[in-house]
Amino acid sequence: MARTTPSPSPRPGRRSIIPPALTLAGWRLGQTWRLLLTAGLGILAAVVLVASVPLFSQVAVSAGLRGALADNPAGAGIGVTVHTFTVSPALRQQVQDRLFSVMQRDLGAYLAGSPTFAVQTPYLPLGTVAHREANRSDTLGLVGVNLDAASSHLTVTTGRLPAPQGATLEVALEAASAQLLQVRVGDTIAYPAVASTTGKAITARIVGIFVVRDRADPFWSGADFVARQTGGPNGSGTAYTALGAVNTVMAIAGQLLGSDAVNQYSAAALRWHYDLDFSHLSGGNLGDLIAAFNAINIEANNSLDTITGVQFVEFNSGIEQLIHFQDRIFSLQVPITLLLLQVLALVIFFVSLMADMVVERQTEAIAVLRSRGASRRQIFGALATQTGGLALLAAIAGPPLAILGVRLVAAHTLAASDQGALNVLAGDPLAVIWGIRYFVLAAVVGAALAMLISINRAMGLDVLALRRESARTTRLPVWQRLNLDVIFGFIGVTGYISYIVALGRLSPRLQSLLSPLSLVAPFFLLIAAALLFLRFFPLALNGAAWLAGRGRRAEPMLALAQMARAPRQSLRTTLLLALTTAFTIFTLVFVASQNQHTLDAAAFTVGADLTGTLPSATAATSTTVAAQEAQYAALPGVTSATVGYNATVSAQTTTAQIQVTFDAVNADSFAQTAVWPSSNSTQSIGELMGRLRDNRALATEQDVVPTIVDEALWQSFHLGQDPHFTLSVPGYNAASLHLIAVGHIAHISGIFDVPGYFDNSGALVDLASYAAVYQHDTSTALQQNQIWLRTSDDTTKLAALRATLNDAKNPLHLTQIFDRRNIITTAGRDPLVLDLLGVLAICTVTAGLLGVLGALVAAWLSARSRLTNFAVLRALGSDPGQTARVLVWEQAIITVTALGLGLSLGLVLAGAILPTLIFTNIFARQDTFLGASNVPPIQTVIPFGAVGAVVGGVALIFIILLALMTRIVARPSIGQTLRLNED
């Protein structure tokens, strides 16, 4: 029997190593690349936005922090003062070694070179001055420093600096002290016999006269060399400070401390000042720096207290300033984060919208693929692969673009002196990107998830259901099924009520710190209002379509009927444009209101263009107020001048002790000089001054000063029941000054009443009335101490005027000058304000571009998906003009609705959160923080010109959308459009 050969088994087919989903994604890329590119731009925008905000904030905060420290040199380092009765080189070395160990451990990265050392002796009585007996109450203290280093911090006017070493004690005197002592180079000053071992007086030879360049220079460790008046058992005297070489003063300090004149409070001071390098300081490590300062304060104190001879230790680290700045950062970062989240939600909404459009654009292709055997999983995998590719590209390209954008924005917004803060972005770009990796990851994942959820929701429908859904909406959106509008509204209302209730139980400081959290409730209410509108929008469309059906024209009825049957596309476009418009309007209102509040705060702080304190010598040069005012009015750039008197006194009410700021102004000229904000009072400053002039007779006839009081003083003294009250003012011999309130207003310029920060009340009186009462009961005449100036806008004259008023040698110079224009300029350059404005600009531009792009793409897809509908209308006899008018009606309804909703939401949002969001640190970079200052009150300013530009921009978008849709509808022929498909 023949053997049969078995047939070979069939060889298995060769399997592709490329997954089918990836292959399918590549096939469909050529058909959908435009929509995918648009969606990719949305994801890229999300990444760039989320990465730009923390980077820009880091630059701005770093610039503000460095600027604050630079403007306050004493806070830019650490000063350590050791008080001792046993000065010796051994003690100095022991303290210095322990300080070095602590500083290196906690602040090694910030130390800039070696510390400067100074020694200061106690102030002891002088014996002789230039071989004549000194005033028995005059005292002299010696300050020893490294004179080689001191030469750059002072100017020698006569003689030389003391020699570093020598058997004779050589000193130099500050020019003003030398003039008061009536000494010159070559003279001597001597202590009495203080050394018990020698019994000889200690004599110092004056070898130089100098002028200190900056008395606040930390090099001097607090010694300013100012001669100060003192009082004692032997009568009034003067305390002088002389400069010597550090080693010489160290050697002589031991002899001085052995004097019988030294008491338990008169110890020598050894001072070290450590300069710190903040060139690489950023907001991110501010907390670490504050913690290091606290640690040094505790550790160094504990370590130095164990050294024999150390009495007590003082620290000056500027930590309060750093904590104050940290509070400002917190108050700023909360609204910035909320604004970022709002715009990020808008970006994710745009990405979701693009994902829906990608699926809807491929409805026909999905049907063909399903008919040829492709599964839902394969189709979802193909679309998900495209989404993953877009997310990956955005994650790679987004961070470098964010760094470049932040550099450009910071270069144009920050002042030239703050540009150095850009070094936080310098160095290794990968390290910078790694620092924001979590922000980038969150943006990429959020945008990708939004696309995947949209794709998965569409894949849950079969092709027939998808087509029916596009023709007539039958399924409620997710937010409506979950009633998110009700939930968000409940959260917003509950949060706002809870915040208001909690405010009454918190301290003023906590209220200021937590006030930005009140921004959360308005955002939830904004979203709830928008969703609630969208819930009822289809019902409104149905009602409008019913009314239009009873009209004579078919176009509005067709447009409304189509939108009512399938409102999904109209809702998405309306919501996108409305939110974009709302955010743009909010930004415009915020910027205008912020600028106005800066102007109001500066005017309120100064009360005029310039104000300052009159030196006593200047006040004595003229016998009349008119003569004094004429002197200053004659200065170039001054248009009006008013002199007056200012004092802050304590007053006892029935319940508490309060502070009252007392301003006496010349009622004849103050109205022409003052810059009076409208928030101060409903009456003009001219009317108020007229009221004071009309009541001058009260001063001469009844010995009572007519007064305008602010609301705080009116309430504290219950002046509504009895307008009379009394104050104890300096120099007034009578028991108290009697005043009568002839009017009360909300605020008086320059008088802050912020509970928890500045509990102050104010009284405004006429200088002539006050002087009459003052001189009637006092033997001395009233001496004016304050002046207000109104100046021109000429920059050249202003520069000359400022130089004159700041020149101590000029008889008309002023002290404690406040300049309204300088305050405005400085506040406008405050990096923390620029941080908020920069973030708003970035968010607004991003939201605006994506809103316009989304509306254009939505219009294009809507027109292409409805080509068959318009072709049927053409086949039934409508002309192209009627078809175009249907589109006009549809787009007009969408545009007008979006514009109205956006304007409403934007203005409501601005009105709700501007009082919390706006802040102006009018003393920019100083240790004065008014929080969300309510003095003067914040005004909501609507820039109608900018709002009109936004309305015009939306109208332009409407025209572009209409032209785009009309062109798409008019191009294909009726026969080609009415074909079912091309399969």
Coordinates of N, CA and C in Angstrom, one line a residue, residues 657-822:
Q657 N -8.6 104.6 74.2 CA -7.6 105.6 73.9 C -7.3 105.6 72.4
I658 N -7.4 106.7 71.7 CA -7.3 106.8 70.3 C -6.2 107.8 69.9
Q659 N -5.7 107.6 68.6 CA -4.7 108.6 68.1 C -5.5 109.5 67.2
V660 N -5.2 110.8 67.3 CA -5.8 111.8 66.5 C -4.7 112.6 65.8
T661 N -4.8 112.7 64.5 CA -3.8 113.5 63.7 C -4.5 114.9 63.5
F662 N -3.8 115.9 63.9 CA -4.3 117.2 63.9 C -3.6 118.0 62.8
D663 N -4.4 118.5 61.8 CA -3.8 119.3 60.7 C -4.5 120.7 60.7
A664 N -3.6 121.7 60.9 CA -4.0 123.1 60.8 C -3.5 123.7 59.5
V665 N -4.4 124.1 58.6 CA -4.0 124.5 57.3 C -4.5 126.0 57.1
N666 N -3.8 126.7 56.2 CA -4.3 128.0 55.9 C -5.5 127.9 55.0
A667 N -6.7 128.2 55.5 CA -7.9 128.0 54.7 C -8.0 129.0 53.6
D668 N -7.2 130.0 53.5 CA -7.2 130.9 52.4 C -6.5 130.4 51.2
S669 N -5.5 129.5 51.4 CA -4.8 129.0 50.2 C -4.8 127.5 50.0
F670 N -5.3 126.7 51.0 CA -5.3 125.3 50.9 C -6.1 124.7 49.8
A671 N -7.2 125.3 49.4 CA -8.0 124.8 48.4 C -7.3 124.9 47.0
Q672 N -6.4 125.9 46.8 CA -5.7 126.0 45.6 C -4.5 125.0 45.6
T673 N -4.1 124.6 46.7 CA -2.8 123.7 46.8 C -3.2 122.3 46.9
A674 N -4.2 121.9 47.6 CA -4.5 120.5 47.9 C -4.9 119.7 46.6
V675 N -4.5 118.4 46.6 CA -5.1 117.5 45.6 C -6.1 116.6 46.4
W676 N -7.4 116.8 46.3 CA -8.4 116.3 47.1 C -9.2 115.2 46.4
P677 N -9.0 113.9 46.7 CA -9.7 112.9 46.1 C -11.2 113.0 46.4
S678 N -12.0 112.6 45.4 CA -13.5 112.7 45.5 C -14.0 111.7 46.6
S679 N -13.2 110.7 46.9 CA -13.6 109.7 47.9 C -13.5 110.3 49.4
N680 N -12.8 111.5 49.5 CA -12.7 112.1 50.8 C -14.1 112.6 51.3
S681 N -14.8 113.3 50.4 CA -16.0 113.9 50.8 C -16.9 114.2 49.6
T682 N -18.2 114.4 49.9 CA -19.0 114.8 48.8 C -18.9 116.3 48.5
Q683 N -18.4 117.1 49.5 CA -18.1 118.5 49.3 C -16.7 118.7 48.8
S684 N -16.6 119.7 48.0 CA -15.3 120.1 47.5 C -14.4 120.7 48.6
I685 N -13.1 120.7 48.3 CA -12.2 121.2 49.3 C -12.4 122.7 49.5
G686 N -12.9 123.4 48.4 CA -13.2 124.8 48.5 C -14.3 125.1 49.4
E687 N -15.4 124.2 49.3 CA -16.5 124.4 50.2 C -16.1 124.2 51.7
L688 N -15.3 123.2 51.9 CA -14.9 122.9 53.3 C -14.0 124.1 53.9
M689 N -13.1 124.6 53.1 CA -12.3 125.7 53.5 C -13.2 127.0 53.7
G690 N -14.2 127.1 52.9 CA -15.1 128.2 53.1 C -15.8 128.1 54.4
R691 N -16.2 126.9 54.8 CA -16.9 126.7 56.1 C -16.0 127.0 57.3
L692 N -14.7 126.7 57.2 CA -13.7 127.0 58.2 C -13.5 128.6 58.3
R693 N -13.5 129.2 57.1 CA -13.3 130.7 57.2 C -14.5 131.4 57.8
D694 N -15.7 130.8 57.4 CA -16.9 131.5 57.9 C -17.1 131.3 59.4
N695 N -16.4 130.4 60.1 CA -16.5 130.2 61.5 C -15.3 130.7 62.3
R696 N -14.5 131.5 61.7 CA -13.3 132.0 62.4 C -13.7 132.9 63.6
A697 N -14.9 133.4 63.6 CA -15.3 134.2 64.8 C -15.4 133.4 66.1
L698 N -15.6 132.1 65.9 CA -15.7 131.2 67.1 C -14.4 131.2 67.9
A699 N -13.3 131.3 67.1 CA -12.0 131.3 67.8 C -11.7 132.6 68.6
T700 N -12.1 133.7 68.0 CA -11.8 135.0 68.7 C -12.8 135.3 69.8
E701 N -14.1 134.9 69.6 CA -15.1 135.3 70.5 C -15.4 134.2 71.6
Q702 N -15.2 132.9 71.3 CA -15.6 131.9 72.2 C -14.3 131.0 72.6
D703 N -13.2 131.3 72.0 CA -12.0 130.5 72.3 C -12.1 129.1 72.0
V704 N -12.9 128.8 70.9 CA -13.1 127.5 70.4 C -12.7 127.4 68.9
V705 N -12.0 126.3 68.6 CA -11.5 126.1 67.2 C -12.5 125.4 66.4
P706 N -13.0 126.0 65.3 CA -13.9 125.2 64.4 C -13.1 124.1 63.6
T707 N -13.7 123.0 63.4 CA -13.0 121.8 63.0 C -13.8 121.0 62.0
I708 N -13.2 120.5 61.0 CA -13.8 119.5 60.1 C -13.2 118.1 60.5
V709 N -14.0 117.2 60.9 CA -13.5 115.9 61.4 C -13.9 114.8 60.4
D710 N -13.1 113.7 60.5 CA -13.4 112.6 59.6 C -14.4 111.6 60.3
E711 N -14.9 110.6 59.6 CA -15.9 109.8 60.1 C -15.5 109.0 61.4
A712 N -14.2 108.6 61.4 CA -13.7 107.9 62.6 C -13.7 108.7 63.9
L713 N -13.3 110.0 63.8 CA -13.4 110.9 64.9 C -14.8 111.2 65.3
W714 N -15.7 111.4 64.3 CA -17.1 111.7 64.5 C -17.7 110.6 65.3
Q715 N -17.4 109.3 65.0 CA -18.0 108.2 65.7 C -17.4 108.0 67.1
S716 N -16.0 108.2 67.2 CA -15.4 108.0 68.5 C -15.8 108.9 69.6
F717 N -16.1 110.2 69.2 CA -16.5 111.2 70.2 C -18.0 111.4 70.3
H718 N -18.8 110.6 69.4 CA -20.2 110.8 69.4 C -20.6 112.2 69.1
L719 N -20.0 112.8 68.1 CA -20.2 114.2 67.9 C -21.5 114.5 67.3
G720 N -22.2 113.5 66.8 CA -23.6 113.8 66.4 C -24.5 114.2 67.5
Q721 N -24.2 113.9 68.7 CA -25.0 114.3 69.9 C -24.5 115.6 70.4
D722 N -23.2 115.8 70.5 CA -22.6 117.1 70.9 C -21.4 117.4 70.1
P723 N -21.4 118.5 69.3 CA -20.2 118.7 68.4 C -19.0 119.2 69.2
H724 N -19.0 119.5 70.5 CA -17.9 120.0 71.2 C -17.0 118.8 71.7
F725 N -15.7 119.0 71.6 CA -14.8 118.0 72.2 C -13.4 118.7 72.5
T726 N -12.5 118.0 73.2 CA -11.3 118.6 73.6 C -10.1 117.7 73.2
L727 N -8.9 118.3 72.9 CA -7.7 117.6 72.7 C -6.6 118.2 73.4
S728 N -5.6 117.4 73.8 CA -4.4 117.9 74.5 C -3.3 118.0 73.4
V729 N -2.9 119.2 73.0 CA -2.0 119.4 71.9 C -0.7 119.9 72.5
P730 N 0.5 119.5 71.8 CA 1.8 119.9 72.3 C 1.9 121.4 72.4
G731 N 2.6 121.9 73.5 CA 2.9 123.3 73.6 C 1.7 124.2 74.1
Y732 N 0.5 123.6 74.2 CA -0.6 124.4 74.6 C -0.7 124.4 76.1
N733 N -0.6 125.6 76.8 CA -0.5 125.6 78.2 C -1.8 125.3 78.9
A734 N -2.9 125.6 78.3 CA -4.2 125.3 79.0 C -4.4 123.8 79.1
A735 N -5.3 123.4 79.9 CA -5.5 122.0 80.2 C -5.8 121.2 78.9
S736 N -6.6 121.7 78.0 CA -6.9 121.1 76.8 C -7.5 122.1 75.8
L737 N -7.4 121.8 74.5 CA -7.8 122.7 73.5 C -9.3 122.4 73.2
H738 N -10.1 123.4 73.1 CA -11.6 123.2 72.9 C -11.8 123.3 71.4
L739 N -12.6 122.4 70.8 CA -12.9 122.4 69.4 C -14.4 122.1 69.2
I740 N -14.9 122.5 68.1 CA -16.3 122.2 67.7 C -16.3 121.8 66.3
A741 N -17.0 120.7 66.1 CA -17.1 120.1 64.7 C -18.2 120.8 63.9
V742 N -17.7 121.6 62.9 CA -18.6 122.3 62.0 C -18.9 121.5 60.8
G743 N -18.4 120.3 60.7 CA -18.7 119.4 59.6 C -17.9 118.1 59.7
H744 N -18.4 117.0 59.1 CA -17.7 115.8 59.1 C -17.7 115.2 57.7
I745 N -16.6 114.5 57.4 CA -16.4 113.9 56.0 C -15.9 112.5 56.2
A746 N -15.8 111.8 55.1 CA -15.4 110.4 55.2 C -14.0 110.3 55.6
H747 N -13.1 111.0 54.9 CA -11.6 110.8 55.1 C -11.0 112.2 55.0
I748 N -9.8 112.3 55.6 CA -8.9 113.5 55.5 C -7.6 113.0 54.9
S749 N -7.2 113.6 53.8 CA -5.9 113.1 53.2 C -4.8 113.0 54.1
G750 N -4.1 111.9 54.0 CA -2.9 111.7 54.8 C -3.2 111.0 56.2
I751 N -4.4 110.8 56.5 CA -4.8 110.2 57.8 C -5.5 108.9 57.5
F752 N -4.7 107.8 57.8 CA -5.2 106.5 57.6 C -5.9 105.9 58.8
D753 N -7.0 105.3 58.5 CA -7.7 104.6 59.6 C -8.1 103.2 59.1
V754 N -7.1 102.3 59.2 CA -7.3 100.9 58.8 C -7.2 100.1 60.1
P755 N -8.4 99.5 60.5 CA -8.4 98.8 61.8 C -7.3 97.7 61.8
G756 N -6.6 97.6 62.9 CA -5.6 96.6 63.0 C -4.2 97.0 62.5
Y757 N -4.2 98.1 61.6 CA -2.9 98.6 61.1 C -2.7 100.0 61.6
F758 N -3.6 100.9 61.2 CA -3.5 102.3 61.6 C -4.8 102.8 62.2
D759 N -4.9 102.7 63.5 CA -6.1 103.1 64.2 C -6.0 104.6 64.4
N760 N -6.5 105.4 63.6 CA -6.2 106.8 63.6 C -7.4 107.6 63.2
S761 N -7.6 108.8 63.8 CA -8.7 109.7 63.4 C -8.1 111.0 63.0
G762 N -8.9 111.9 62.4 CA -8.3 113.1 61.9 C -9.2 114.3 62.2
A763 N -8.5 115.5 62.3 CA -9.2 116.7 62.5 C -8.5 117.8 61.6
L764 N -9.3 118.5 60.9 CA -8.8 119.5 59.9 C -9.3 120.9 60.4
V765 N -8.3 121.8 60.8 CA -8.7 123.1 61.3 C -8.1 124.2 60.5
D766 N -8.6 125.4 60.7 CA -8.0 126.6 60.0 C -6.8 127.1 60.9
L767 N -5.7 127.3 60.2 CA -4.5 127.7 60.9 C -4.7 129.0 61.7
A768 N -5.3 130.0 61.0 CA -5.5 131.3 61.7 C -6.4 131.2 63.0
S769 N -7.4 130.3 62.9 CA -8.3 130.1 64.1 C -7.5 129.4 65.2
Y770 N -6.7 128.4 64.8 CA -6.0 127.7 65.8 C -4.9 128.6 66.4
A771 N -4.2 129.4 65.6 CA -3.2 130.3 66.1 C -3.7 131.3 67.1
A772 N -5.0 131.8 66.8 CA -5.6 132.8 67.7 C -5.9 132.2 69.0
V773 N -6.4 131.0 69.1 CA -6.7 130.3 70.4 C -5.4 130.0 71.1
Y774 N -4.4 129.5 70.3 CA -3.1 129.0 70.8 C -2.4 130.2 71.5
Q775 N -2.3 131.3 70.8 CA -1.6 132.4 71.3 C -2.4 133.1 72.5
H776 N -3.7 132.9 72.5 CA -4.5 133.6 73.5 C -4.2 133.0 74.9
D777 N -3.9 131.7 74.9 CA -3.6 131.0 76.2 C -2.2 130.5 76.3
T778 N -1.3 130.9 75.4 CA 0.1 130.5 75.5 C 1.0 131.7 75.3
S779 N 2.1 131.8 76.0 CA 2.9 132.9 75.9 C 3.7 132.9 74.6
T780 N 4.0 131.8 74.0 CA 4.8 131.7 72.8 C 3.9 131.6 71.6
A781 N 4.4 132.1 70.4 CA 3.6 132.0 69.2 C 3.7 130.6 68.6
L782 N 2.7 130.3 67.8 CA 2.6 129.0 67.2 C 3.7 129.0 66.0
Q783 N 4.4 127.9 66.0 CA 5.5 127.7 65.0 C 5.0 126.6 64.0
Q784 N 4.8 127.0 62.7 CA 4.4 126.1 61.7 C 5.4 125.0 61.5
N785 N 5.0 123.8 61.1 CA 6.0 122.8 60.9 C 5.7 121.9 59.7
Q786 N 4.7 122.3 58.9 CA 4.3 121.5 57.7 C 4.0 122.5 56.5
I787 N 4.3 122.0 55.3 CA 4.0 122.8 54.1 C 3.5 121.8 53.0
W788 N 2.5 122.3 52.3 CA 2.0 121.6 51.1 C 2.2 122.4 49.9
L789 N 2.7 121.8 48.8 CA 3.0 122.5 47.6 C 2.2 121.9 46.4
R790 N 1.7 122.8 45.5 CA 1.2 122.4 44.2 C 2.2 122.8 43.2
T791 N 2.5 121.8 42.3 CA 3.6 122.0 41.3 C 3.1 121.8 39.9
S792 N 3.9 122.3 39.0 CA 3.6 122.1 37.6 C 4.1 120.7 37.1
D793 N 3.7 120.4 35.9 CA 4.1 119.1 35.3 C 5.4 119.1 34.6
D794 N 6.1 120.3 34.5 CA 7.3 120.4 33.8 C 8.4 119.6 34.5
T795 N 8.9 118.6 33.8 CA 9.9 117.7 34.4 C 11.2 118.4 34.8
T796 N 11.6 119.3 34.0 CA 12.8 120.0 34.3 C 12.7 120.9 35.6
K797 N 11.6 121.6 35.7 CA 11.4 122.4 36.9 C 11.2 121.5 38.1
L798 N 10.5 120.4 37.9 CA 10.3 119.4 39.0 C 11.6 118.9 39.6
A799 N 12.5 118.6 38.6 CA 13.8 118.0 39.0 C 14.6 119.1 39.8
A800 N 14.6 120.3 39.4 CA 15.3 121.4 40.1 C 14.6 121.7 41.5
L801 N 13.3 121.6 41.5 CA 12.6 121.8 42.8 C 13.0 120.7 43.8
R802 N 13.0 119.5 43.3 CA 13.3 118.4 44.3 C 14.7 118.5 44.8
A803 N 15.6 118.9 43.9 CA 17.0 119.1 44.3 C 17.1 120.2 45.4
T804 N 16.3 121.3 45.2 CA 16.4 122.4 46.2 C 15.8 122.0 47.5
L805 N 14.7 121.3 47.5 CA 14.0 120.9 48.7 C 14.8 119.8 49.5
N806 N 15.6 119.1 48.8 CA 16.4 118.0 49.4 C 17.8 118.5 49.8
D807 N 18.2 119.7 49.5 CA 19.5 120.3 49.8 C 19.5 120.8 51.2
A808 N 20.2 120.1 52.1 CA 20.3 120.5 53.5 C 20.9 121.9 53.7
K809 N 21.7 122.4 52.8 CA 22.3 123.7 52.9 C 21.4 124.8 52.5
N810 N 20.3 124.5 51.8 CA 19.4 125.5 51.3 C 18.5 125.9 52.5
P811 N 18.2 127.1 52.7 CA 17.4 127.5 53.9 C 15.9 127.1 53.7
L812 N 15.5 126.8 52.4 CA 14.1 126.3 52.2 C 14.0 124.8 52.1
H813 N 15.0 124.1 52.5 CA 15.0 122.6 52.4 C 13.9 122.1 53.3
L814 N 13.4 120.9 53.0 CA 12.4 120.2 53.8 C 12.9 118.8 54.2
T815 N 12.3 118.3 55.2 CA 12.6 116.9 55.7 C 11.3 116.1 55.6
Q816 N 11.4 114.8 55.5 CA 10.3 113.9 55.4 C 9.4 114.3 54.3
I817 N 10.0 114.4 53.1 CA 9.2 114.8 51.9 C 8.4 113.7 51.3
F818 N 7.2 113.9 51.0 CA 6.3 113.0 50.2 C 6.0 113.6 48.9
D819 N 6.3 112.9 47.8 CA 6.1 113.4 46.5 C 5.1 112.5 45.8
R820 N 3.9 113.1 45.4 CA 2.8 112.4 44.8 C 3.2 111.7 43.5
R821 N 3.9 112.4 42.7 CA 4.3 111.9 41.4 C 5.3 110.7 41.5
N822 N 6.3 110.9 42.5 CA 7.2 109.8 42.7 C 6.6 108.6 43.2

